[in-house]
């Protein structure tokens, strides 16, 4: 399974509704992940540029795209940023693969 980090921010209206009627958002997000054939590894609220972060284990990028589309189409979030995570144990193989790839920058 692929692992994805999602950073998100609520709209002010969503935050207002959450304060008025608090609920277990991790349970809701977990159900979304499971409906796409995966799982929710972690779910956090945080300070700073984003209101929260979630880590999903999903079968592939198509499943993550479907989750992203389902969540963002709700209009509840002002930002939703997805990053595929790569295990540190895979970095050696990634670097080895990069050795065989050449790139010519503009004007070179």
mmCIF file of C-alpha atoms in Angstrom:
data_model
loop_
_atom_site.group_PDB
_atom_site.id
_atom_site.type_symbol
_atom_site.label_atom_id
_atom_site.label_comp_id
_atom_site.label_asym_id
_atom_site.label_seq_id
_atom_site.Cartn_x
_atom_site.Cartn_y
_atom_site.Cartn_z
ATOM 1 C CA UNK A 1 0.000 0.000 0.000
ATOM 2 C CA UNK A 2 1.101 3.532 -0.692
ATOM 3 C CA UNK A 3 1.231 6.057 2.117
ATOM 4 C CA UNK A 4 -0.010 9.649 1.748
ATOM 5 C CA UNK A 5 0.253 12.707 3.980
ATOM 6 C CA UNK A 6 -2.657 15.125 3.718
ATOM 7 C CA UNK A 7 -2.476 18.648 5.135
ATOM 8 C CA UNK A 8 -5.773 20.480 5.408
ATOM 9 C CA UNK A 9 -7.436 23.677 6.590
ATOM 10 C CA UNK A 10 -11.091 24.153 7.448
ATOM 11 C CA UNK A 11 -13.198 26.961 6.087
ATOM 12 C CA UNK A 12 -14.367 29.389 8.759
ATOM 13 C CA UNK A 13 -17.906 28.089 8.298
ATOM 14 C CA UNK A 14 -16.765 24.496 8.874
ATOM 15 C CA UNK A 15 -14.860 25.528 12.014
ATOM 16 C CA UNK A 16 -17.969 27.321 13.265
ATOM 17 C CA UNK A 17 -20.109 24.205 12.692
ATOM 18 C CA UNK A 18 -17.527 22.000 14.408
ATOM 19 C CA UNK A 19 -17.475 24.236 17.496
ATOM 20 C CA UNK A 20 -21.284 24.279 17.618
ATOM 21 C CA UNK A 21 -21.506 20.490 17.261
ATOM 22 C CA UNK A 22 -18.178 18.733 18.035
ATOM 23 C CA UNK A 23 -17.732 15.226 16.659
ATOM 24 C CA UNK A 24 -15.047 12.579 16.189
ATOM 25 C CA UNK A 25 -13.635 13.651 12.834
ATOM 26 C CA UNK A 26 -11.026 10.865 12.842
ATOM 27 C CA UNK A 27 -13.842 8.297 12.721
ATOM 28 C CA UNK A 28 -15.339 10.030 9.685
ATOM 29 C CA UNK A 29 -11.980 10.242 7.896
ATOM 30 C CA UNK A 30 -11.211 6.605 8.805
ATOM 31 C CA UNK A 31 -14.489 5.547 7.159
ATOM 32 C CA UNK A 32 -13.550 7.465 4.002
ATOM 33 C CA UNK A 33 -10.158 5.696 3.870
ATOM 34 C CA UNK A 34 -11.776 2.300 4.380
ATOM 35 C CA UNK A 35 -14.348 2.953 1.658
ATOM 36 C CA UNK A 36 -11.413 3.480 -0.746
ATOM 37 C CA UNK A 37 -9.829 0.171 0.252
ATOM 38 C CA UNK A 38 -7.302 1.563 2.719
ATOM 39 C CA UNK A 39 -6.892 2.776 6.253
ATOM 40 C CA UNK A 40 -6.179 5.881 8.271
ATOM 41 C CA UNK A 41 -2.813 5.589 10.021
ATOM 42 C CA UNK A 42 -3.013 8.853 11.948
ATOM 43 C CA UNK A 43 -5.054 12.020 12.232
ATOM 44 C CA UNK A 44 -3.936 15.196 13.982
ATOM 45 C CA UNK A 45 -5.129 18.731 14.573
ATOM 46 C CA UNK A 46 -2.295 21.233 14.714
ATOM 47 C CA UNK A 47 -1.258 24.856 15.027
ATOM 48 C CA UNK A 48 0.211 26.821 12.134
ATOM 49 C CA UNK A 49 -0.470 27.151 8.447
ATOM 50 C CA UNK A 50 -2.742 24.083 8.400
ATOM 51 C CA UNK A 51 -5.468 23.001 10.808
ATOM 52 C CA UNK A 52 -4.627 19.315 10.604
ATOM 53 C CA UNK A 53 -2.809 16.406 9.039
ATOM 54 C CA UNK A 54 -3.722 12.834 8.220
ATOM 55 C CA UNK A 55 -1.695 9.867 7.020
ATOM 56 C CA UNK A 56 -3.522 7.408 4.777
ATOM 57 C CA UNK A 57 -2.523 3.909 3.641
ATOM 58 C CA UNK A 58 -4.254 3.441 0.294
ATOM 59 C CA UNK A 59 -3.862 0.961 -2.567
ATOM 60 C CA UNK A 60 -2.607 3.518 -5.102
ATOM 61 C CA UNK A 61 -2.680 7.123 -6.297
ATOM 62 C CA UNK A 62 -6.038 6.586 -7.968
ATOM 63 C CA UNK A 63 -7.570 5.698 -4.595
ATOM 64 C CA UNK A 64 -5.962 8.790 -3.041
ATOM 65 C CA UNK A 65 -7.300 10.923 -5.879
ATOM 66 C CA UNK A 66 -10.808 9.546 -5.249
ATOM 67 C CA UNK A 67 -10.526 10.289 -1.514
ATOM 68 C CA UNK A 68 -9.255 13.782 -2.291
ATOM 69 C CA UNK A 69 -12.103 14.450 -4.699
ATOM 70 C CA UNK A 70 -14.719 13.158 -2.268
ATOM 71 C CA UNK A 71 -13.434 15.281 0.602
ATOM 72 C CA UNK A 72 -12.713 18.501 -1.294
ATOM 73 C CA UNK A 73 -16.038 18.402 -3.132
ATOM 74 C CA UNK A 74 -17.767 18.782 0.252
ATOM 75 C CA UNK A 75 -16.613 22.418 0.418
ATOM 76 C CA UNK A 76 -15.633 21.982 4.090
ATOM 77 C CA UNK A 77 -11.955 22.720 3.534
ATOM 78 C CA UNK A 78 -10.134 25.784 2.295
ATOM 79 C CA UNK A 79 -6.904 23.845 1.632
ATOM 80 C CA UNK A 80 -6.175 20.173 0.953
ATOM 81 C CA UNK A 81 -2.614 19.238 0.066
ATOM 82 C CA UNK A 82 -1.528 15.651 -0.649
ATOM 83 C CA UNK A 83 1.997 14.219 -0.595
ATOM 84 C CA UNK A 84 2.992 10.623 -1.284
ATOM 85 C CA UNK A 85 5.389 9.420 1.410
ATOM 86 C CA UNK A 86 8.458 7.337 0.602
ATOM 87 C CA UNK A 87 9.952 5.021 3.224
ATOM 88 C CA UNK A 88 13.493 6.006 4.176
ATOM 89 C CA UNK A 89 14.517 2.398 3.508
ATOM 90 C CA UNK A 90 13.585 2.951 -0.162
ATOM 91 C CA UNK A 91 15.836 5.995 -0.624
ATOM 92 C CA UNK A 92 18.950 4.011 -1.590
ATOM 93 C CA UNK A 93 17.079 2.342 -4.459
ATOM 94 C CA UNK A 94 15.629 5.713 -5.494
ATOM 95 C CA UNK A 95 19.105 7.263 -5.553
ATOM 96 C CA UNK A 96 20.471 4.319 -7.548
ATOM 97 C CA UNK A 97 17.687 4.736 -10.080
ATOM 98 C CA UNK A 98 18.369 8.469 -10.326
ATOM 99 C CA UNK A 99 21.988 7.753 -11.350
ATOM 100 C CA UNK A 100 20.755 6.498 -14.716
ATOM 101 C CA UNK A 101 18.618 9.536 -15.473
ATOM 102 C CA UNK A 102 20.048 12.654 -17.098
ATOM 103 C CA UNK A 103 18.382 16.006 -17.312
ATOM 104 C CA UNK A 104 19.454 18.986 -19.355
ATOM 105 C CA UNK A 105 18.481 22.307 -17.724
ATOM 106 C CA UNK A 106 17.231 25.146 -19.927
ATOM 107 C CA UNK A 107 20.012 26.963 -21.740
ATOM 108 C CA UNK A 108 22.650 24.308 -20.982
#
